[in-house]
Amino acid sequence: MKLRKSLLMAPALLASSLGMMAGDGVTVEHLGVNNTFVRINGDGRYLLLPVQESVADAKVNVLIDGKLERTFYVRLAKSKVDYTVPLDLEPYKGHNVVLDINANHDRSSVREAKEGACWDAITLSNTFDTTNREKFRPVYHHTPEWGWMNDPNGMFYKDGEWHLYYQWNPFGSKWQNMTWGHSSSSDLINWKHHAVAIEPDGLGTIFSGSCALDPDNSTGFGKDAIVALYTAANTSQMQSLAHSDNNGESFIKYPGNPVFTLETEARDPNMFWNQESKQWNIMLAHALEHEILFLTSPDLKTWTLQSAFGKGFGAQDGVWECPDLFPLTVNGKKKWVLLVNINPGGPFGGSATQYFVGDFDGKTFTADTDKSGKIPTKWMDYGKDHYATVTWSDAPDGRRTAIGWMSNWQYAADVPTTQFRSANTLPRDLSLFKGNDGQLYLASNPSPETLKLRDESVVKEQAVNTSATATSFSLPAANNGICEVVFDIEAKKNSKVFVTLSNSKNEEVVITYNPADNTIAFDRTKAGISDFSRDFPAVTVSPTFTKNGKTSVRMFIDRSSIEMFAKDGKYVMTNLVFPNEPYSNISFTSDGSAKISNLEIYSLKPSSSL
Ligand code: FRU
């Protein structure tokens, strides 16, 4: 009897003295209220870490053979598991792996600390399931396979592939652990996902930056080597260099990093090789000073500050981030465009991309002025969800192709998705045009590759009756309503045109063209779920850059995003929407005399990215 009792007790004793068993091959050992060791003693490619959205970040130190290999933060489940994220164990194969964790669960005793829901649920697995579980995940826009994404960065084109890196948190759906995620595509539509390209290190996490090919081997990494600049972010922000010798799969950090530092916040280095001056031009966001610094470098290792542009110009309310500078030819003349992303201070609150058109002599950028001698503020996109936009280096055929983050820092961490957070915009080819005021403006056209998405033409109407009574058409139901809608509008001066997308739950997006002031407005106040942020319901308004009562629309709907372009790209508005069911109907009305013509609705094919 006695013997039996002690045998029964044995597993419990074992658990408290040596550790509790989680999944097979994982032992959990509580060392104190805020200290738990998770030892890996079995096989498995991934350690699946259980996450609870609403709790604080745990700090995880990964010890390999007793040495600190890396530190990351993850919201380890306290009372329930919302989802898991994978820690890839492949690089540590054959070594002793221990996770030294401060769960940050706000417990008062070790006994309570043991109750954390994560401890039983930590498991080893050879697979991590990335199958989409989200109804709001766009299906023809680039999204990360899982986890949080912000800025696209480091984009370059080489050997037929468009490489896209992005600010990524592989350990959950909020901003943290900034790492360069990596995808590539041969057509800007179908994206392949690759392993992490640049991981945090002792200098900090990996903020935004840029990549380019080094045509003259100025860096010594080889002719046409892929070079990267990024900001290592810790207590300070430090500019750092890396290169890739495996086609952008991974990067070798320069041992002399950081290559450039300032005493003030500066980040997001963007570079190009200047064939005329035979040196690198580097643009750096001097974030809190609201200016862009222009630097030169012969080899990306030593930088010289040449000039600064921005103080007192354009929108100054927020921090200045993610610059880009590139030439475009207009009417046979070369002009330079400086993109500056700002947050907050956008025209509809929060984040937005402003730009300046001007001249650049290799050292100094001079912006064009308007008739009154002032430098005008120009916006690249008139929606609420277009940020951190930069362009690809080394794009073919003289193309200047941009992509932006389709969200806004006001609510990016609160939108109703968890498996992934945020998508990128459709790729856009940029050009310049002269506006009615004589100023040069940027036109953004969906890259020609987007035509490949078209599946069937489901509506083709040369003329649509527009009156106080609505004329309606069904939107394609296939693939949860993803579609492209194209039409022309012509209206008499005092006649507004209303275009409404709606579903059976009375959710709607209302687009209003007003020829009296040549504007087009996008109202998402009743578009669907919006209670996650008071900043989400909004009406955004764009000039149409026309003055003859005419405009056109080319609209892309992809589950939770709507991008509305003028057919010639003269305006674009990007807005997120979260309808409880897809919009199934489009209707046209007018309060006066107006014409809608050349209406075309296409069902679209999802891309193969997921
Ligand atoms: C812009 C930004 C950049 C920074 C990155 C960090 O959204 O704030 O300035 O490099 O995000 O993730």
Short mmCIF file of N, CA, C and O in Angstrom, two decimals, residues 408-522:
data_model
loop_
_atom_site.label_atom_id
_atom_site.label_comp_id
_atom_site.label_asym_id
_atom_site.label_seq_id
_atom_site.Cartn_x
_atom_site.Cartn_y
_atom_site.Cartn_z
N ASN A 408 -2.34 52.42 -41.53
CA ASN A 408 -2.12 53.73 -40.93
C ASN A 408 -1.74 53.47 -39.48
O ASN A 408 -2.40 52.67 -38.80
N TRP A 409 -0.69 54.15 -39.02
CA TRP A 409 -0.23 53.91 -37.65
C TRP A 409 -1.32 54.21 -36.62
O TRP A 409 -1.24 53.77 -35.48
N GLN A 410 -2.35 54.97 -37.00
CA GLN A 410 -3.42 55.27 -36.04
C GLN A 410 -4.11 54.01 -35.52
O GLN A 410 -4.54 53.96 -34.38
N TYR A 411 -4.25 52.99 -36.39
CA TYR A 411 -5.03 51.81 -35.97
C TYR A 411 -4.48 50.50 -36.52
O TYR A 411 -5.13 49.46 -36.40
N ALA A 412 -3.28 50.55 -37.09
CA ALA A 412 -2.74 49.34 -37.74
C ALA A 412 -2.74 48.13 -36.81
O ALA A 412 -2.97 47.00 -37.24
N ALA A 413 -2.50 48.36 -35.51
CA ALA A 413 -2.40 47.23 -34.58
C ALA A 413 -3.77 46.78 -34.06
O ALA A 413 -3.85 45.86 -33.26
N ASP A 414 -4.83 47.45 -34.51
CA ASP A 414 -6.16 47.13 -33.98
C ASP A 414 -7.12 46.59 -35.04
O ASP A 414 -8.26 46.25 -34.71
N VAL A 415 -6.72 46.57 -36.29
CA VAL A 415 -7.64 46.11 -37.34
C VAL A 415 -8.02 44.65 -37.07
O VAL A 415 -7.25 43.90 -36.43
N PRO A 416 -9.23 44.24 -37.51
CA PRO A 416 -9.73 42.92 -37.09
C PRO A 416 -9.12 41.72 -37.82
O PRO A 416 -9.80 40.99 -38.54
N THR A 417 -7.82 41.53 -37.66
CA THR A 417 -7.16 40.30 -38.13
C THR A 417 -6.13 39.94 -37.06
O THR A 417 -5.69 40.82 -36.33
N THR A 418 -5.75 38.68 -36.98
CA THR A 418 -4.68 38.32 -36.02
C THR A 418 -3.61 37.43 -36.64
O THR A 418 -2.44 37.58 -36.34
N GLN A 419 -4.01 36.51 -37.51
CA GLN A 419 -3.01 35.60 -38.08
C GLN A 419 -1.92 36.41 -38.82
O GLN A 419 -0.74 36.07 -38.77
N PHE A 420 -2.37 37.45 -39.51
CA PHE A 420 -1.44 38.38 -40.16
C PHE A 420 -1.98 39.77 -39.88
O PHE A 420 -3.14 39.96 -39.57
N ARG A 421 -1.12 40.79 -39.97
CA ARG A 421 -1.63 42.16 -39.91
C ARG A 421 -0.94 42.99 -40.97
O ARG A 421 0.26 43.16 -40.94
N SER A 422 -1.72 43.45 -41.90
CA SER A 422 -1.38 44.40 -42.97
C SER A 422 -0.94 43.75 -44.27
O SER A 422 -0.27 42.71 -44.28
N ALA A 423 -1.35 44.45 -45.33
CA ALA A 423 -1.00 44.07 -46.70
C ALA A 423 -0.29 45.25 -47.32
O ALA A 423 -0.34 46.37 -46.81
N ASN A 424 0.37 45.00 -48.44
CA ASN A 424 0.93 46.11 -49.22
C ASN A 424 -0.04 46.51 -50.33
O ASN A 424 -0.89 45.72 -50.73
N THR A 425 0.12 47.73 -50.84
CA THR A 425 -0.73 48.20 -51.93
C THR A 425 -0.43 47.39 -53.19
O THR A 425 0.57 46.66 -53.25
N LEU A 426 -1.24 47.56 -54.21
CA LEU A 426 -0.86 47.05 -55.52
C LEU A 426 0.39 47.82 -55.96
O LEU A 426 0.55 48.98 -55.60
N PRO A 427 1.26 47.17 -56.75
CA PRO A 427 2.41 47.91 -57.27
C PRO A 427 1.92 49.00 -58.22
O PRO A 427 0.93 48.81 -58.93
N ARG A 428 2.61 50.14 -58.20
CA ARG A 428 2.16 51.28 -59.01
C ARG A 428 3.32 51.84 -59.81
O ARG A 428 4.40 52.06 -59.25
N ASP A 429 3.11 52.07 -61.09
CA ASP A 429 4.14 52.67 -61.92
C ASP A 429 3.94 54.19 -61.91
O ASP A 429 2.83 54.68 -62.11
N LEU A 430 5.03 54.90 -61.66
CA LEU A 430 4.95 56.34 -61.44
C LEU A 430 5.38 57.12 -62.67
O LEU A 430 6.27 56.71 -63.41
N SER A 431 4.74 58.27 -62.87
CA SER A 431 5.15 59.21 -63.93
C SER A 431 4.76 60.61 -63.47
O SER A 431 4.08 60.77 -62.46
N LEU A 432 5.21 61.62 -64.21
CA LEU A 432 4.87 63.00 -63.85
C LEU A 432 3.91 63.59 -64.88
O LEU A 432 3.98 63.25 -66.07
N PHE A 433 3.04 64.47 -64.44
CA PHE A 433 2.18 65.22 -65.38
C PHE A 433 2.04 66.65 -64.87
O PHE A 433 2.26 66.94 -63.69
N LYS A 434 1.67 67.53 -65.83
CA LYS A 434 1.50 68.93 -65.45
C LYS A 434 0.04 69.15 -65.06
O LYS A 434 -0.87 68.83 -65.82
N GLY A 435 -0.19 69.70 -63.87
CA GLY A 435 -1.55 69.98 -63.41
C GLY A 435 -2.07 71.30 -63.99
O GLY A 435 -1.31 72.03 -64.65
N ASN A 436 -3.34 71.58 -63.74
CA ASN A 436 -3.94 72.81 -64.27
C ASN A 436 -3.26 74.07 -63.74
O ASN A 436 -3.34 75.12 -64.36
N ASP A 437 -2.59 73.94 -62.60
CA ASP A 437 -1.90 75.11 -62.04
C ASP A 437 -0.46 75.23 -62.52
O ASP A 437 0.32 76.02 -61.99
N GLY A 438 -0.07 74.41 -63.51
CA GLY A 438 1.28 74.49 -64.06
C GLY A 438 2.30 73.70 -63.26
O GLY A 438 3.46 73.57 -63.66
N GLN A 439 1.90 73.18 -62.11
CA GLN A 439 2.81 72.39 -61.27
C GLN A 439 2.94 70.95 -61.78
O GLN A 439 2.00 70.43 -62.38
N LEU A 440 4.06 70.33 -61.47
CA LEU A 440 4.23 68.92 -61.82
C LEU A 440 3.73 68.04 -60.66
O LEU A 440 4.01 68.32 -59.50
N TYR A 441 2.98 67.00 -61.03
CA TYR A 441 2.42 66.08 -60.03
C TYR A 441 2.77 64.65 -60.40
O TYR A 441 3.02 64.34 -61.57
N LEU A 442 2.71 63.78 -59.40
CA LEU A 442 2.98 62.36 -59.62
C LEU A 442 1.69 61.64 -60.02
O LEU A 442 0.67 61.79 -59.35
N ALA A 443 1.75 60.86 -61.08
CA ALA A 443 0.64 59.97 -61.42
C ALA A 443 1.03 58.56 -60.97
O ALA A 443 2.18 58.15 -61.14
N SER A 444 0.08 57.85 -60.37
CA SER A 444 0.32 56.46 -59.93
C SER A 444 -0.64 55.57 -60.69
O SER A 444 -1.85 55.66 -60.50
N ASN A 445 -0.11 54.72 -61.54
CA ASN A 445 -0.97 53.77 -62.26
C ASN A 445 -0.71 52.37 -61.75
O ASN A 445 0.45 52.01 -61.52
N PRO A 446 -1.77 51.56 -61.60
CA PRO A 446 -1.52 50.17 -61.23
C PRO A 446 -0.54 49.57 -62.24
O PRO A 446 -0.70 49.78 -63.45
N SER A 447 0.47 48.88 -61.79
CA SER A 447 1.46 48.33 -62.72
C SER A 447 0.75 47.47 -63.76
O SER A 447 -0.25 46.81 -63.43
N PRO A 448 1.24 47.46 -65.01
CA PRO A 448 0.54 46.75 -66.08
C PRO A 448 0.27 45.28 -65.75
O PRO A 448 -0.69 44.69 -66.23
N GLU A 449 1.12 44.70 -64.90
CA GLU A 449 0.95 43.28 -64.53
C GLU A 449 -0.41 43.04 -63.88
O GLU A 449 -0.91 41.91 -63.87
N THR A 450 -1.05 44.08 -63.32
CA THR A 450 -2.34 43.87 -62.63
C THR A 450 -3.42 43.45 -63.63
O THR A 450 -4.43 42.86 -63.22
N LEU A 451 -3.20 43.72 -64.92
CA LEU A 451 -4.19 43.28 -65.92
C LEU A 451 -4.32 41.77 -65.95
O LEU A 451 -5.37 41.22 -66.31
N LYS A 452 -3.23 41.09 -65.57
CA LYS A 452 -3.24 39.61 -65.54
C LYS A 452 -4.25 39.04 -64.55
O LYS A 452 -4.61 37.88 -64.60
N LEU A 453 -4.66 39.89 -63.61
CA LEU A 453 -5.60 39.41 -62.59
C LEU A 453 -7.00 39.21 -63.15
O LEU A 453 -7.81 38.46 -62.59
N ARG A 454 -7.29 39.92 -64.26
CA ARG A 454 -8.67 39.87 -64.77
C ARG A 454 -9.05 38.45 -65.18
O ARG A 454 -8.33 37.79 -65.91
N ASP A 455 -10.25 38.04 -64.73
CA ASP A 455 -10.73 36.71 -65.06
C ASP A 455 -11.79 36.85 -66.13
O ASP A 455 -11.54 36.72 -67.32
N GLU A 456 -13.02 37.17 -65.70
CA GLU A 456 -14.10 37.34 -66.68
C GLU A 456 -14.62 38.75 -66.63
O GLU A 456 -14.70 39.35 -65.56
N SER A 457 -15.05 39.24 -67.79
CA SER A 457 -15.74 40.53 -67.81
C SER A 457 -17.20 40.22 -67.51
O SER A 457 -17.89 39.57 -68.29
N VAL A 458 -17.71 40.63 -66.34
CA VAL A 458 -19.06 40.24 -65.95
C VAL A 458 -20.10 41.32 -66.29
O VAL A 458 -21.29 41.03 -66.37
N VAL A 459 -19.65 42.56 -66.44
CA VAL A 459 -20.56 43.64 -66.87
C VAL A 459 -19.80 44.49 -67.87
O VAL A 459 -18.63 44.81 -67.67
N LYS A 460 -20.49 44.84 -68.97
CA LYS A 460 -19.91 45.77 -69.95
C LYS A 460 -21.05 46.64 -70.44
O LYS A 460 -21.94 46.16 -71.14
N GLU A 461 -21.11 47.89 -70.03
CA GLU A 461 -22.22 48.78 -70.39
C GLU A 461 -21.63 50.06 -70.96
O GLU A 461 -20.85 50.73 -70.29
N GLN A 462 -22.04 50.39 -72.19
CA GLN A 462 -21.50 51.61 -72.76
C GLN A 462 -22.02 52.86 -72.05
O GLN A 462 -21.29 53.82 -71.83
N ALA A 463 -23.32 52.82 -71.70
CA ALA A 463 -23.91 53.98 -71.02
C ALA A 463 -24.78 53.49 -69.87
O ALA A 463 -25.51 52.52 -70.02
N VAL A 464 -24.68 54.15 -68.74
CA VAL A 464 -25.48 53.78 -67.56
C VAL A 464 -26.37 54.96 -67.22
O VAL A 464 -25.91 56.09 -67.13
N ASN A 465 -27.65 54.66 -67.06
CA ASN A 465 -28.61 55.71 -66.72
C ASN A 465 -28.29 56.28 -65.33
O ASN A 465 -28.14 55.55 -64.37
N THR A 466 -28.16 57.58 -65.23
CA THR A 466 -27.86 58.20 -63.92
C THR A 466 -28.92 59.23 -63.59
O THR A 466 -29.03 60.25 -64.27
N SER A 467 -29.69 58.97 -62.57
CA SER A 467 -30.71 59.92 -62.14
C SER A 467 -30.86 59.78 -60.64
O SER A 467 -30.03 59.14 -59.98
N ALA A 468 -31.95 60.33 -60.08
CA ALA A 468 -32.16 60.19 -58.64
C ALA A 468 -32.44 58.73 -58.28
O ALA A 468 -32.20 58.29 -57.15
N THR A 469 -32.97 57.95 -59.25
CA THR A 469 -33.23 56.53 -59.00
C THR A 469 -31.96 55.74 -59.35
O THR A 469 -31.38 55.93 -60.41
N ALA A 470 -31.60 54.84 -58.45
CA ALA A 470 -30.33 54.12 -58.64
C ALA A 470 -30.39 53.10 -59.78
O ALA A 470 -31.38 52.41 -59.94
N THR A 471 -29.32 53.04 -60.54
CA THR A 471 -29.12 51.94 -61.49
C THR A 471 -28.07 51.04 -60.86
O THR A 471 -26.98 51.50 -60.50
N SER A 472 -28.42 49.75 -60.71
CA SER A 472 -27.54 48.87 -59.94
C SER A 472 -27.03 47.67 -60.74
O SER A 472 -27.72 47.21 -61.66
N PHE A 473 -25.91 47.18 -60.36
CA PHE A 473 -25.33 45.97 -60.96
C PHE A 473 -24.79 45.10 -59.83
O PHE A 473 -24.31 45.61 -58.82
N SER A 474 -24.86 43.78 -60.08
CA SER A 474 -24.29 42.87 -59.08
C SER A 474 -22.78 42.85 -59.25
O SER A 474 -22.27 42.84 -60.38
N LEU A 475 -22.09 42.78 -58.14
CA LEU A 475 -20.64 42.58 -58.20
C LEU A 475 -20.38 41.07 -58.19
O LEU A 475 -21.18 40.32 -57.62
N PRO A 476 -19.28 40.62 -58.79
CA PRO A 476 -19.05 39.17 -58.84
C PRO A 476 -18.94 38.57 -57.44
O PRO A 476 -18.29 39.16 -56.56
N ALA A 477 -19.57 37.42 -57.26
CA ALA A 477 -19.54 36.79 -55.94
C ALA A 477 -18.32 35.88 -55.78
O ALA A 477 -17.90 35.58 -54.67
N ALA A 478 -17.73 35.48 -56.91
CA ALA A 478 -16.61 34.54 -56.86
C ALA A 478 -15.49 35.08 -55.99
O ALA A 478 -15.25 36.29 -55.95
N ASN A 479 -14.82 34.20 -55.30
CA ASN A 479 -13.68 34.58 -54.46
C ASN A 479 -14.01 35.69 -53.47
O ASN A 479 -13.23 36.64 -53.30
N ASN A 480 -15.19 35.59 -52.89
CA ASN A 480 -15.63 36.60 -51.91
C ASN A 480 -15.56 38.02 -52.45
O ASN A 480 -15.13 38.95 -51.77
N GLY A 481 -15.98 38.16 -53.70
CA GLY A 481 -16.21 39.50 -54.22
C GLY A 481 -15.00 40.28 -54.67
O GLY A 481 -15.10 41.49 -54.86
N ILE A 482 -13.85 39.61 -54.86
CA ILE A 482 -12.71 40.41 -55.36
C ILE A 482 -13.01 40.83 -56.79
O ILE A 482 -13.53 40.03 -57.59
N CYS A 483 -12.78 42.06 -57.14
CA CYS A 483 -13.12 42.50 -58.49
C CYS A 483 -12.45 43.81 -58.84
O CYS A 483 -11.84 44.47 -57.99
N GLU A 484 -12.55 44.14 -60.13
CA GLU A 484 -12.07 45.44 -60.62
C GLU A 484 -13.25 46.11 -61.31
O GLU A 484 -13.96 45.48 -62.09
N VAL A 485 -13.46 47.39 -61.04
CA VAL A 485 -14.57 48.13 -61.63
C VAL A 485 -14.00 49.37 -62.31
O VAL A 485 -13.21 50.11 -61.70
N VAL A 486 -14.39 49.59 -63.57
CA VAL A 486 -13.84 50.71 -64.33
C VAL A 486 -15.00 51.50 -64.94
O VAL A 486 -15.95 50.90 -65.46
N PHE A 487 -14.97 52.82 -64.86
CA PHE A 487 -16.01 53.62 -65.53
C PHE A 487 -15.57 55.06 -65.69
O PHE A 487 -14.62 55.52 -65.05
N ASP A 488 -16.28 55.78 -66.59
CA ASP A 488 -16.02 57.20 -66.81
C ASP A 488 -17.21 57.99 -66.28
O ASP A 488 -18.36 57.55 -66.38
N ILE A 489 -16.95 59.18 -65.76
CA ILE A 489 -18.02 60.04 -65.25
C ILE A 489 -17.97 61.37 -65.98
O ILE A 489 -16.88 61.91 -66.22
N GLU A 490 -19.14 61.86 -66.33
CA GLU A 490 -19.22 63.22 -66.90
C GLU A 490 -20.44 63.87 -66.25
O GLU A 490 -21.53 63.29 -66.24
N ALA A 491 -20.27 65.05 -65.67
CA ALA A 491 -21.41 65.66 -64.95
C ALA A 491 -21.46 67.16 -65.20
O ALA A 491 -20.42 67.81 -65.37
N LYS A 492 -22.68 67.68 -65.23
CA LYS A 492 -22.86 69.14 -65.34
C LYS A 492 -22.44 69.77 -64.01
O LYS A 492 -22.55 69.15 -62.95
N LYS A 493 -22.06 71.01 -64.07
CA LYS A 493 -21.42 71.68 -62.93
C LYS A 493 -22.07 71.45 -61.55
O LYS A 493 -21.39 71.19 -60.57
N ASN A 494 -23.41 71.53 -61.49
CA ASN A 494 -24.01 71.41 -60.17
C ASN A 494 -24.62 70.03 -59.90
O ASN A 494 -25.50 69.90 -59.06
N SER A 495 -24.13 69.04 -60.62
CA SER A 495 -24.68 67.69 -60.46
C SER A 495 -23.64 66.78 -59.85
O SER A 495 -22.59 66.54 -60.44
N LYS A 496 -23.97 66.28 -58.70
CA LYS A 496 -23.03 65.32 -58.08
C LYS A 496 -23.38 63.91 -58.55
O LYS A 496 -24.53 63.61 -58.83
N VAL A 497 -22.38 63.06 -58.60
CA VAL A 497 -22.60 61.65 -58.94
C VAL A 497 -22.23 60.82 -57.71
O VAL A 497 -21.19 61.07 -57.08
N PHE A 498 -23.10 59.85 -57.37
CA PHE A 498 -22.85 58.99 -56.21
C PHE A 498 -22.72 57.54 -56.68
O PHE A 498 -23.59 57.04 -57.38
N VAL A 499 -21.65 56.92 -56.28
CA VAL A 499 -21.44 55.50 -56.62
C VAL A 499 -21.38 54.75 -55.29
O VAL A 499 -20.57 55.10 -54.43
N THR A 500 -22.27 53.77 -55.13
CA THR A 500 -22.37 53.11 -53.82
C THR A 500 -22.09 51.62 -53.93
O THR A 500 -22.70 50.93 -54.76
N LEU A 501 -21.17 51.15 -53.12
CA LEU A 501 -20.94 49.71 -53.00
C LEU A 501 -21.68 49.27 -51.75
O LEU A 501 -21.54 49.91 -50.70
N SER A 502 -22.46 48.19 -51.83
CA SER A 502 -23.23 47.82 -50.64
C SER A 502 -23.39 46.30 -50.54
O SER A 502 -23.15 45.56 -51.50
N ASN A 503 -23.80 45.86 -49.35
CA ASN A 503 -24.10 44.44 -49.14
C ASN A 503 -25.46 44.31 -48.44
O ASN A 503 -26.11 45.32 -48.14
N SER A 504 -25.88 43.08 -48.17
CA SER A 504 -27.24 42.88 -47.62
C SER A 504 -27.31 43.29 -46.15
O SER A 504 -28.36 43.27 -45.54
N LYS A 505 -26.21 43.64 -45.55
CA LYS A 505 -26.21 44.08 -44.15
C LYS A 505 -26.27 45.60 -44.06
O LYS A 505 -25.98 46.17 -43.00
N ASN A 506 -26.63 46.24 -45.17
CA ASN A 506 -26.70 47.71 -45.23
C ASN A 506 -25.38 48.39 -44.95
O ASN A 506 -25.34 49.53 -44.49
N GLU A 507 -24.31 47.68 -45.21
CA GLU A 507 -22.99 48.33 -45.11
C GLU A 507 -22.67 48.90 -46.49
O GLU A 507 -22.98 48.27 -47.51
N GLU A 508 -22.07 50.08 -46.51
CA GLU A 508 -21.83 50.70 -47.81
C GLU A 508 -20.63 51.63 -47.81
O GLU A 508 -20.25 52.19 -46.79
N VAL A 509 -20.05 51.74 -49.00
CA VAL A 509 -19.02 52.73 -49.28
C VAL A 509 -19.64 53.67 -50.29
O VAL A 509 -20.19 53.22 -51.30
N VAL A 510 -19.58 54.97 -50.03
CA VAL A 510 -20.18 55.92 -50.97
C VAL A 510 -19.09 56.79 -51.58
O VAL A 510 -18.33 57.46 -50.85
N ILE A 511 -19.03 56.77 -52.89
CA ILE A 511 -18.05 57.59 -53.61
C ILE A 511 -18.81 58.74 -54.26
O ILE A 511 -19.82 58.52 -54.95
N THR A 512 -18.36 59.96 -54.01
CA THR A 512 -19.08 61.13 -54.53
C THR A 512 -18.17 61.94 -55.44
O THR A 512 -17.11 62.40 -54.99
N TYR A 513 -18.60 62.10 -56.67
CA TYR A 513 -17.86 62.99 -57.58
C TYR A 513 -18.57 64.34 -57.60
O TYR A 513 -19.77 64.42 -57.84
N ASN A 514 -17.81 65.39 -57.31
CA ASN A 514 -18.39 66.72 -57.27
C ASN A 514 -17.71 67.62 -58.31
O ASN A 514 -16.60 68.11 -58.09
N PRO A 515 -18.39 67.84 -59.47
CA PRO A 515 -17.74 68.62 -60.52
C PRO A 515 -17.59 70.09 -60.15
O PRO A 515 -16.78 70.81 -60.74
N ALA A 516 -18.36 70.56 -59.15
CA ALA A 516 -18.27 71.97 -58.77
C ALA A 516 -16.87 72.31 -58.25
O ALA A 516 -16.35 73.39 -58.52
N ASP A 517 -16.29 71.37 -57.50
CA ASP A 517 -14.92 71.67 -57.03
C ASP A 517 -13.92 70.62 -57.50
O ASP A 517 -12.80 70.55 -56.98
N ASN A 518 -14.33 69.82 -58.50
CA ASN A 518 -13.42 68.81 -59.08
C ASN A 518 -12.78 67.91 -58.03
O ASN A 518 -11.56 67.77 -57.97
N THR A 519 -13.63 67.34 -57.19
CA THR A 519 -13.12 66.41 -56.18
C THR A 519 -13.88 65.09 -56.26
O THR A 519 -15.00 65.03 -56.79
N ILE A 520 -13.26 64.08 -55.71
CA ILE A 520 -13.91 62.78 -55.57
C ILE A 520 -13.69 62.34 -54.13
O ILE A 520 -12.60 62.49 -53.58
N ALA A 521 -14.78 61.90 -53.49
CA ALA A 521 -14.69 61.58 -52.06
C ALA A 521 -15.02 60.11 -51.83
O ALA A 521 -15.80 59.50 -52.57
N PHE A 522 -14.42 59.54 -50.81
CA PHE A 522 -14.60 58.12 -50.46
C PHE A 522 -15.07 58.09 -49.01
O PHE A 522 -14.34 58.48 -48.09
#
